[in-house]
């Protein structure tokens, strides 16, 4: 026990127990060091905070980039290619766009026949390899499969790994084709047409390819988008669709649409068919909807 001989001794013993003693000692130490300790004391927490932020930063960014997306609905796509490694970016983009992608290196008849796919993507760059597969030849000859198939063209600037033979084989498929960077948009358009056709069949509406005629509203839709037609153009199209591919003569169309009392020549039919084709985005040279039968009239194109 320390001995007390004076008031100074008493103060020295009592100071550690007085309020504010620690702060006073720290201030005395800072004064003795010329402020250096103050800088260290203040910087240490700041540096620690910065270190903590720096350590958390990459993880926070990674977590933001990896934020999962839950798809409300998906469509199934079957991709057939002997070289799927060359199409990994397309496969990634399709998966990110909520498509279920199944990849086949070759055609397995038993597996593909048991699958219910919304669309088939065929690697046109490897068409010569695929076309030598007996299972693929059976597949491509199936109208139902062809109707739901698109060909993938090699990337722009990329050497076609199949060369001229592959291009010739792909042309024999006679399928719509798109490059990988265009494929998402093309797939959306294709599935929209299919959905419109199914909806027309379910509702009993007249339709042809991606055209649907709503007879109640006298409206025509192409790939889900409305086409603005005049009353005469609407009636012409409806007559062609209801004829189901039969040839309709100009005289027949004039009598049905313009009536027997109409005094005019058959050129009026040609003028309105030309206008109808233009609004449908059709071509007289390579028709998709309305085909000209020379010297007779018109019919639906094959």
PDB file of C-alpha atoms in Angstrom, residues 68-297:
ATOM      1  CA  UNK A  68     -30.791 -15.028 -60.402  1.00  0.00           C
ATOM      2  CA  UNK A  69     -33.690 -14.557 -62.805  1.00  0.00           C
ATOM      3  CA  UNK A  70     -36.713 -16.783 -62.349  1.00  0.00           C
ATOM      4  CA  UNK A  71     -38.473 -17.507 -65.655  1.00  0.00           C
ATOM      5  CA  UNK A  72     -42.254 -17.456 -65.382  1.00  0.00           C
ATOM      6  CA  UNK A  73     -42.480 -19.748 -68.419  1.00  0.00           C
ATOM      7  CA  UNK A  74     -40.071 -21.472 -70.791  1.00  0.00           C
ATOM      8  CA  UNK A  75     -40.066 -22.900 -74.304  1.00  0.00           C
ATOM      9  CA  UNK A  76     -38.077 -25.977 -75.274  1.00  0.00           C
ATOM     10  CA  UNK A  77     -35.470 -25.723 -78.044  1.00  0.00           C
ATOM     11  CA  UNK A  78     -33.482 -28.644 -79.428  1.00  0.00           C
ATOM     12  CA  UNK A  79     -30.118 -27.691 -80.950  1.00  0.00           C
ATOM     13  CA  UNK A  80     -28.503 -30.253 -83.231  1.00  0.00           C
ATOM     14  CA  UNK A  81     -24.806 -29.764 -83.992  1.00  0.00           C
ATOM     15  CA  UNK A  82     -21.742 -32.002 -84.024  1.00  0.00           C
ATOM     16  CA  UNK A  83     -19.754 -28.948 -82.835  1.00  0.00           C
ATOM     17  CA  UNK A  84     -21.801 -27.329 -80.023  1.00  0.00           C
ATOM     18  CA  UNK A  85     -18.622 -25.774 -78.590  1.00  0.00           C
ATOM     19  CA  UNK A  86     -18.700 -23.340 -81.532  1.00  0.00           C
ATOM     20  CA  UNK A  87     -22.212 -22.270 -80.530  1.00  0.00           C
ATOM     21  CA  UNK A  88     -21.701 -21.836 -76.775  1.00  0.00           C
ATOM     22  CA  UNK A  89     -22.574 -18.121 -76.877  1.00  0.00           C
ATOM     23  CA  UNK A  90     -25.883 -18.834 -78.617  1.00  0.00           C
ATOM     24  CA  UNK A  91     -26.670 -21.577 -76.085  1.00  0.00           C
ATOM     25  CA  UNK A  92     -25.872 -19.164 -73.234  1.00  0.00           C
ATOM     26  CA  UNK A  93     -28.071 -16.409 -74.704  1.00  0.00           C
ATOM     27  CA  UNK A  94     -30.969 -18.798 -75.259  1.00  0.00           C
ATOM     28  CA  UNK A  95     -30.772 -20.017 -71.671  1.00  0.00           C
ATOM     29  CA  UNK A  96     -30.679 -16.429 -70.391  1.00  0.00           C
ATOM     30  CA  UNK A  97     -33.780 -15.671 -72.494  1.00  0.00           C
ATOM     31  CA  UNK A  98     -35.752 -18.391 -70.667  1.00  0.00           C
ATOM     32  CA  UNK A  99     -35.465 -21.153 -73.274  1.00  0.00           C
ATOM     33  CA  UNK A 100     -34.787 -24.729 -72.185  1.00  0.00           C
ATOM     34  CA  UNK A 101     -31.983 -25.816 -74.531  1.00  0.00           C
ATOM     35  CA  UNK A 102     -31.274 -29.473 -75.252  1.00  0.00           C
ATOM     36  CA  UNK A 103     -28.109 -30.144 -77.274  1.00  0.00           C
ATOM     37  CA  UNK A 104     -27.665 -33.189 -79.530  1.00  0.00           C
ATOM     38  CA  UNK A 105     -24.433 -33.976 -81.367  1.00  0.00           C
ATOM     39  CA  UNK A 106     -26.341 -36.197 -83.780  1.00  0.00           C
ATOM     40  CA  UNK A 107     -29.924 -37.217 -84.400  1.00  0.00           C
ATOM     41  CA  UNK A 108     -31.196 -40.001 -82.217  1.00  0.00           C
ATOM     42  CA  UNK A 109     -34.580 -40.940 -83.668  1.00  0.00           C
ATOM     43  CA  UNK A 110     -35.895 -42.605 -80.536  1.00  0.00           C
ATOM     44  CA  UNK A 111     -35.023 -39.683 -78.255  1.00  0.00           C
ATOM     45  CA  UNK A 112     -36.148 -36.894 -80.584  1.00  0.00           C
ATOM     46  CA  UNK A 113     -39.439 -38.597 -81.385  1.00  0.00           C
ATOM     47  CA  UNK A 114     -40.241 -38.838 -77.682  1.00  0.00           C
ATOM     48  CA  UNK A 115     -39.435 -35.161 -77.032  1.00  0.00           C
ATOM     49  CA  UNK A 116     -41.977 -32.376 -77.311  1.00  0.00           C
ATOM     50  CA  UNK A 117     -39.926 -29.477 -78.672  1.00  0.00           C
ATOM     51  CA  UNK A 118     -41.181 -26.029 -79.644  1.00  0.00           C
ATOM     52  CA  UNK A 119     -38.334 -25.474 -82.098  1.00  0.00           C
ATOM     53  CA  UNK A 120     -35.330 -27.222 -83.647  1.00  0.00           C
ATOM     54  CA  UNK A 121     -32.091 -25.383 -84.488  1.00  0.00           C
ATOM     55  CA  UNK A 122     -29.866 -27.112 -87.055  1.00  0.00           C
ATOM     56  CA  UNK A 123     -26.195 -26.225 -87.494  1.00  0.00           C
ATOM     57  CA  UNK A 124     -25.906 -25.291 -91.181  1.00  0.00           C
ATOM     58  CA  UNK A 125     -22.133 -24.922 -90.854  1.00  0.00           C
ATOM     59  CA  UNK A 126     -21.962 -28.682 -90.295  1.00  0.00           C
ATOM     60  CA  UNK A 127     -24.733 -29.570 -92.758  1.00  0.00           C
ATOM     61  CA  UNK A 128     -22.550 -32.037 -94.653  1.00  0.00           C
ATOM     62  CA  UNK A 129     -21.853 -33.962 -91.441  1.00  0.00           C
ATOM     63  CA  UNK A 130     -25.496 -33.924 -90.322  1.00  0.00           C
ATOM     64  CA  UNK A 131     -26.826 -34.877 -93.750  1.00  0.00           C
ATOM     65  CA  UNK A 132     -24.733 -38.055 -93.736  1.00  0.00           C
ATOM     66  CA  UNK A 133     -26.599 -39.226 -90.618  1.00  0.00           C
ATOM     67  CA  UNK A 134     -29.478 -41.585 -91.565  1.00  0.00           C
ATOM     68  CA  UNK A 135     -31.444 -40.399 -88.538  1.00  0.00           C
ATOM     69  CA  UNK A 136     -31.115 -36.800 -89.656  1.00  0.00           C
ATOM     70  CA  UNK A 137     -32.331 -37.613 -93.165  1.00  0.00           C
ATOM     71  CA  UNK A 138     -35.470 -39.099 -91.627  1.00  0.00           C
ATOM     72  CA  UNK A 139     -35.817 -36.073 -89.363  1.00  0.00           C
ATOM     73  CA  UNK A 140     -35.516 -33.450 -92.114  1.00  0.00           C
ATOM     74  CA  UNK A 141     -38.028 -35.310 -94.300  1.00  0.00           C
ATOM     75  CA  UNK A 142     -40.732 -34.983 -91.611  1.00  0.00           C
ATOM     76  CA  UNK A 143     -43.014 -32.010 -92.486  1.00  0.00           C
ATOM     77  CA  UNK A 144     -43.945 -31.482 -88.829  1.00  0.00           C
ATOM     78  CA  UNK A 145     -40.260 -31.226 -87.850  1.00  0.00           C
ATOM     79  CA  UNK A 146     -39.370 -28.972 -90.787  1.00  0.00           C
ATOM     80  CA  UNK A 147     -42.190 -26.596 -89.906  1.00  0.00           C
ATOM     81  CA  UNK A 148     -40.572 -26.090 -86.494  1.00  0.00           C
ATOM     82  CA  UNK A 149     -36.949 -25.892 -87.647  1.00  0.00           C
ATOM     83  CA  UNK A 150     -34.482 -23.079 -88.334  1.00  0.00           C
ATOM     84  CA  UNK A 151     -30.933 -23.286 -89.671  1.00  0.00           C
ATOM     85  CA  UNK A 152     -27.990 -21.596 -87.942  1.00  0.00           C
ATOM     86  CA  UNK A 153     -25.609 -19.861 -90.344  1.00  0.00           C
ATOM     87  CA  UNK A 154     -21.919 -19.663 -89.370  1.00  0.00           C
ATOM     88  CA  UNK A 155     -20.798 -16.464 -87.625  1.00  0.00           C
ATOM     89  CA  UNK A 156     -19.983 -13.544 -89.899  1.00  0.00           C
ATOM     90  CA  UNK A 157     -16.271 -13.605 -90.614  1.00  0.00           C
ATOM     91  CA  UNK A 158     -15.965 -17.175 -89.342  1.00  0.00           C
ATOM     92  CA  UNK A 159     -14.648 -19.743 -91.792  1.00  0.00           C
ATOM     93  CA  UNK A 160     -17.430 -22.197 -92.551  1.00  0.00           C
ATOM     94  CA  UNK A 161     -16.106 -25.380 -91.027  1.00  0.00           C
ATOM     95  CA  UNK A 162     -17.985 -27.459 -93.602  1.00  0.00           C
ATOM     96  CA  UNK A 163     -16.978 -25.378 -96.625  1.00  0.00           C
ATOM     97  CA  UNK A 164     -18.851 -25.502 -99.930  1.00  0.00           C
ATOM     98  CA  UNK A 165     -20.237 -28.982 -99.255  1.00  0.00           C
ATOM     99  CA  UNK A 166     -21.889 -27.760 -96.069  1.00  0.00           C
ATOM    100  CA  UNK A 167     -23.449 -24.749 -97.818  1.00  0.00           C
ATOM    101  CA  UNK A 168     -24.885 -26.961-100.552  1.00  0.00           C
ATOM    102  CA  UNK A 169     -26.243 -29.437 -98.010  1.00  0.00           C
ATOM    103  CA  UNK A 170     -27.840 -26.623 -95.993  1.00  0.00           C
ATOM    104  CA  UNK A 171     -29.514 -25.219 -99.115  1.00  0.00           C
ATOM    105  CA  UNK A 172     -31.123 -28.612 -99.682  1.00  0.00           C
ATOM    106  CA  UNK A 173     -32.878 -28.273 -96.310  1.00  0.00           C
ATOM    107  CA  UNK A 174     -34.806 -25.235 -97.634  1.00  0.00           C
ATOM    108  CA  UNK A 175     -35.158 -23.769 -94.164  1.00  0.00           C
ATOM    109  CA  UNK A 176     -35.155 -20.172 -92.983  1.00  0.00           C
ATOM    110  CA  UNK A 177     -31.682 -19.366 -91.641  1.00  0.00           C
ATOM    111  CA  UNK A 178     -30.107 -16.761 -89.377  1.00  0.00           C
ATOM    112  CA  UNK A 179     -26.696 -16.059 -87.882  1.00  0.00           C
ATOM    113  CA  UNK A 180     -26.291 -16.749 -84.138  1.00  0.00           C
ATOM    114  CA  UNK A 181     -26.484 -13.039 -83.209  1.00  0.00           C
ATOM    115  CA  UNK A 182     -29.798 -12.784 -85.112  1.00  0.00           C
ATOM    116  CA  UNK A 183     -31.252 -16.032 -83.838  1.00  0.00           C
ATOM    117  CA  UNK A 184     -33.050 -14.748 -80.726  1.00  0.00           C
ATOM    118  CA  UNK A 185     -35.150 -12.333 -82.776  1.00  0.00           C
ATOM    119  CA  UNK A 186     -35.823 -14.929 -85.469  1.00  0.00           C
ATOM    120  CA  UNK A 187     -36.895 -17.496 -82.878  1.00  0.00           C
ATOM    121  CA  UNK A 188     -39.304 -15.007 -81.301  1.00  0.00           C
ATOM    122  CA  UNK A 189     -40.876 -14.274 -84.689  1.00  0.00           C
ATOM    123  CA  UNK A 190     -41.172 -17.959 -85.548  1.00  0.00           C
ATOM    124  CA  UNK A 191     -42.803 -18.919 -82.259  1.00  0.00           C
ATOM    125  CA  UNK A 192     -45.185 -15.963 -82.528  1.00  0.00           C
ATOM    126  CA  UNK A 193     -46.342 -17.206 -85.937  1.00  0.00           C
ATOM    127  CA  UNK A 194     -46.821 -20.703 -84.564  1.00  0.00           C
ATOM    128  CA  UNK A 195     -48.800 -19.359 -81.617  1.00  0.00           C
ATOM    129  CA  UNK A 196     -51.021 -17.305 -83.945  1.00  0.00           C
ATOM    130  CA  UNK A 197     -51.675 -20.334 -86.118  1.00  0.00           C
ATOM    131  CA  UNK A 198     -52.553 -22.497 -83.103  1.00  0.00           C
ATOM    132  CA  UNK A 199     -54.815 -19.795 -81.709  1.00  0.00           C
ATOM    133  CA  UNK A 200     -56.605 -19.522 -85.046  1.00  0.00           C
ATOM    134  CA  UNK A 201     -57.116 -23.290 -85.155  1.00  0.00           C
ATOM    135  CA  UNK A 202     -58.353 -23.423 -81.555  1.00  0.00           C
ATOM    136  CA  UNK A 203     -60.845 -20.599 -82.126  1.00  0.00           C
ATOM    137  CA  UNK A 204     -61.965 -21.847 -85.527  1.00  0.00           C
ATOM    138  CA  UNK A 205     -60.697 -18.720 -87.317  1.00  0.00           C
ATOM    139  CA  UNK A 206     -59.704 -18.881 -90.987  1.00  0.00           C
ATOM    140  CA  UNK A 207     -55.970 -18.643 -91.450  1.00  0.00           C
ATOM    141  CA  UNK A 208     -53.041 -19.393 -93.726  1.00  0.00           C
ATOM    142  CA  UNK A 209     -49.420 -19.711 -92.598  1.00  0.00           C
ATOM    143  CA  UNK A 210     -48.946 -16.757 -90.205  1.00  0.00           C
ATOM    144  CA  UNK A 211     -52.133 -14.997 -91.366  1.00  0.00           C
ATOM    145  CA  UNK A 212     -55.252 -15.066 -89.183  1.00  0.00           C
ATOM    146  CA  UNK A 213     -58.621 -13.620 -90.215  1.00  0.00           C
ATOM    147  CA  UNK A 214     -60.978 -12.525 -87.453  1.00  0.00           C
ATOM    148  CA  UNK A 215     -64.312 -12.614 -89.283  1.00  0.00           C
ATOM    149  CA  UNK A 216     -66.243 -11.041 -86.405  1.00  0.00           C
ATOM    150  CA  UNK A 217     -64.114  -7.913 -86.412  1.00  0.00           C
ATOM    151  CA  UNK A 218     -63.229  -8.121 -90.132  1.00  0.00           C
ATOM    152  CA  UNK A 219     -59.571  -7.897 -89.110  1.00  0.00           C
ATOM    153  CA  UNK A 220     -56.450  -9.586 -90.474  1.00  0.00           C
ATOM    154  CA  UNK A 221     -53.343 -10.354 -88.411  1.00  0.00           C
ATOM    155  CA  UNK A 222     -49.890 -11.308 -89.676  1.00  0.00           C
ATOM    156  CA  UNK A 223     -47.530 -12.813 -87.098  1.00  0.00           C
ATOM    157  CA  UNK A 224     -49.747 -11.320 -84.405  1.00  0.00           C
ATOM    158  CA  UNK A 225     -49.667  -7.781 -85.860  1.00  0.00           C
ATOM    159  CA  UNK A 226     -52.740  -6.267 -87.445  1.00  0.00           C
ATOM    160  CA  UNK A 227     -52.686  -5.549 -91.180  1.00  0.00           C
ATOM    161  CA  UNK A 228     -54.796  -2.585 -92.322  1.00  0.00           C
ATOM    162  CA  UNK A 229     -56.812  -3.689 -95.362  1.00  0.00           C
ATOM    163  CA  UNK A 230     -59.680  -2.145 -97.256  1.00  0.00           C
ATOM    164  CA  UNK A 231     -63.000  -3.983 -97.348  1.00  0.00           C
ATOM    165  CA  UNK A 232     -62.287  -5.254-100.870  1.00  0.00           C
ATOM    166  CA  UNK A 233     -58.774  -6.454 -99.965  1.00  0.00           C
ATOM    167  CA  UNK A 234     -60.162  -8.180 -96.878  1.00  0.00           C
ATOM    168  CA  UNK A 235     -62.802 -10.001 -98.937  1.00  0.00           C
ATOM    169  CA  UNK A 236     -60.237 -11.032-101.551  1.00  0.00           C
ATOM    170  CA  UNK A 237     -57.955 -12.556 -98.916  1.00  0.00           C
ATOM    171  CA  UNK A 238     -60.844 -14.322 -97.211  1.00  0.00           C
ATOM    172  CA  UNK A 239     -61.949 -15.848-100.535  1.00  0.00           C
ATOM    173  CA  UNK A 240     -58.427 -17.148-101.188  1.00  0.00           C
ATOM    174  CA  UNK A 241     -58.147 -18.695 -97.719  1.00  0.00           C
ATOM    175  CA  UNK A 242     -61.591 -20.313 -97.791  1.00  0.00           C
ATOM    176  CA  UNK A 243     -60.815 -21.779-101.227  1.00  0.00           C
ATOM    177  CA  UNK A 244     -57.965 -23.756 -99.536  1.00  0.00           C
ATOM    178  CA  UNK A 245     -55.591 -23.566-102.491  1.00  0.00           C
ATOM    179  CA  UNK A 246     -58.122 -23.922-105.312  1.00  0.00           C
ATOM    180  CA  UNK A 247     -57.636 -21.576-108.264  1.00  0.00           C
ATOM    181  CA  UNK A 248     -60.072 -18.647-108.325  1.00  0.00           C
ATOM    182  CA  UNK A 249     -60.611 -17.061-111.727  1.00  0.00           C
ATOM    183  CA  UNK A 250     -60.796 -13.316-112.191  1.00  0.00           C
ATOM    184  CA  UNK A 251     -64.385 -13.592-113.403  1.00  0.00           C
ATOM    185  CA  UNK A 252     -65.356 -15.583-110.315  1.00  0.00           C
ATOM    186  CA  UNK A 253     -63.762 -13.019-108.008  1.00  0.00           C
ATOM    187  CA  UNK A 254     -65.423 -10.127-109.825  1.00  0.00           C
ATOM    188  CA  UNK A 255     -68.847 -11.724-109.500  1.00  0.00           C
ATOM    189  CA  UNK A 256     -68.361 -12.697-105.830  1.00  0.00           C
ATOM    190  CA  UNK A 257     -66.884  -9.407-104.630  1.00  0.00           C
ATOM    191  CA  UNK A 258     -68.000  -6.704-107.039  1.00  0.00           C
ATOM    192  CA  UNK A 259     -71.307  -8.329-108.067  1.00  0.00           C
ATOM    193  CA  UNK A 260     -72.840  -9.181-111.435  1.00  0.00           C
ATOM    194  CA  UNK A 261     -73.973  -5.581-111.915  1.00  0.00           C
ATOM    195  CA  UNK A 262     -70.376  -4.291-111.937  1.00  0.00           C
ATOM    196  CA  UNK A 263     -69.352  -3.038-115.361  1.00  0.00           C
ATOM    197  CA  UNK A 264     -65.601  -3.199-115.639  1.00  0.00           C
ATOM    198  CA  UNK A 265     -62.783  -5.442-116.830  1.00  0.00           C
ATOM    199  CA  UNK A 266     -60.781  -7.991-114.897  1.00  0.00           C
ATOM    200  CA  UNK A 267     -57.903  -5.565-114.409  1.00  0.00           C
ATOM    201  CA  UNK A 268     -59.663  -4.324-111.290  1.00  0.00           C
ATOM    202  CA  UNK A 269     -58.924  -7.690-109.666  1.00  0.00           C
ATOM    203  CA  UNK A 270     -55.235  -7.437-110.571  1.00  0.00           C
ATOM    204  CA  UNK A 271     -55.010  -3.924-109.110  1.00  0.00           C
ATOM    205  CA  UNK A 272     -56.528  -4.987-105.779  1.00  0.00           C
ATOM    206  CA  UNK A 273     -54.441  -8.177-105.571  1.00  0.00           C
ATOM    207  CA  UNK A 274     -51.298  -6.103-106.143  1.00  0.00           C
ATOM    208  CA  UNK A 275     -52.306  -3.778-103.294  1.00  0.00           C
ATOM    209  CA  UNK A 276     -53.129  -6.740-101.047  1.00  0.00           C
ATOM    210  CA  UNK A 277     -49.737  -8.327-101.719  1.00  0.00           C
ATOM    211  CA  UNK A 278     -47.948  -5.079-100.898  1.00  0.00           C
ATOM    212  CA  UNK A 279     -49.683  -4.779 -97.522  1.00  0.00           C
ATOM    213  CA  UNK A 280     -48.926  -8.424 -96.690  1.00  0.00           C
ATOM    214  CA  UNK A 281     -45.274  -7.986 -97.648  1.00  0.00           C
ATOM    215  CA  UNK A 282     -45.732 -10.544-100.424  1.00  0.00           C
ATOM    216  CA  UNK A 283     -44.031 -10.769-103.812  1.00  0.00           C
ATOM    217  CA  UNK A 284     -45.495 -11.749-107.172  1.00  0.00           C
ATOM    218  CA  UNK A 285     -42.114 -13.177-108.236  1.00  0.00           C
ATOM    219  CA  UNK A 286     -41.615 -15.328-105.134  1.00  0.00           C
ATOM    220  CA  UNK A 287     -45.037 -15.470-103.457  1.00  0.00           C
ATOM    221  CA  UNK A 288     -45.569 -16.584 -99.876  1.00  0.00           C
ATOM    222  CA  UNK A 289     -49.336 -16.018 -99.762  1.00  0.00           C
ATOM    223  CA  UNK A 290     -50.950 -15.373-103.159  1.00  0.00           C
ATOM    224  CA  UNK A 291     -49.729 -17.046-106.324  1.00  0.00           C
ATOM    225  CA  UNK A 292     -50.640 -15.992-109.859  1.00  0.00           C
ATOM    226  CA  UNK A 293     -51.945 -18.695-112.193  1.00  0.00           C
ATOM    227  CA  UNK A 294     -51.174 -17.261-115.597  1.00  0.00           C
ATOM    228  CA  UNK A 295     -54.138 -16.708-117.841  1.00  0.00           C
ATOM    229  CA  UNK A 296     -56.592 -17.931-115.185  1.00  0.00           C
ATOM    230  CA  UNK A 297     -56.499 -16.157-111.825  1.00  0.00           C
TER     231      UNK A 297
END
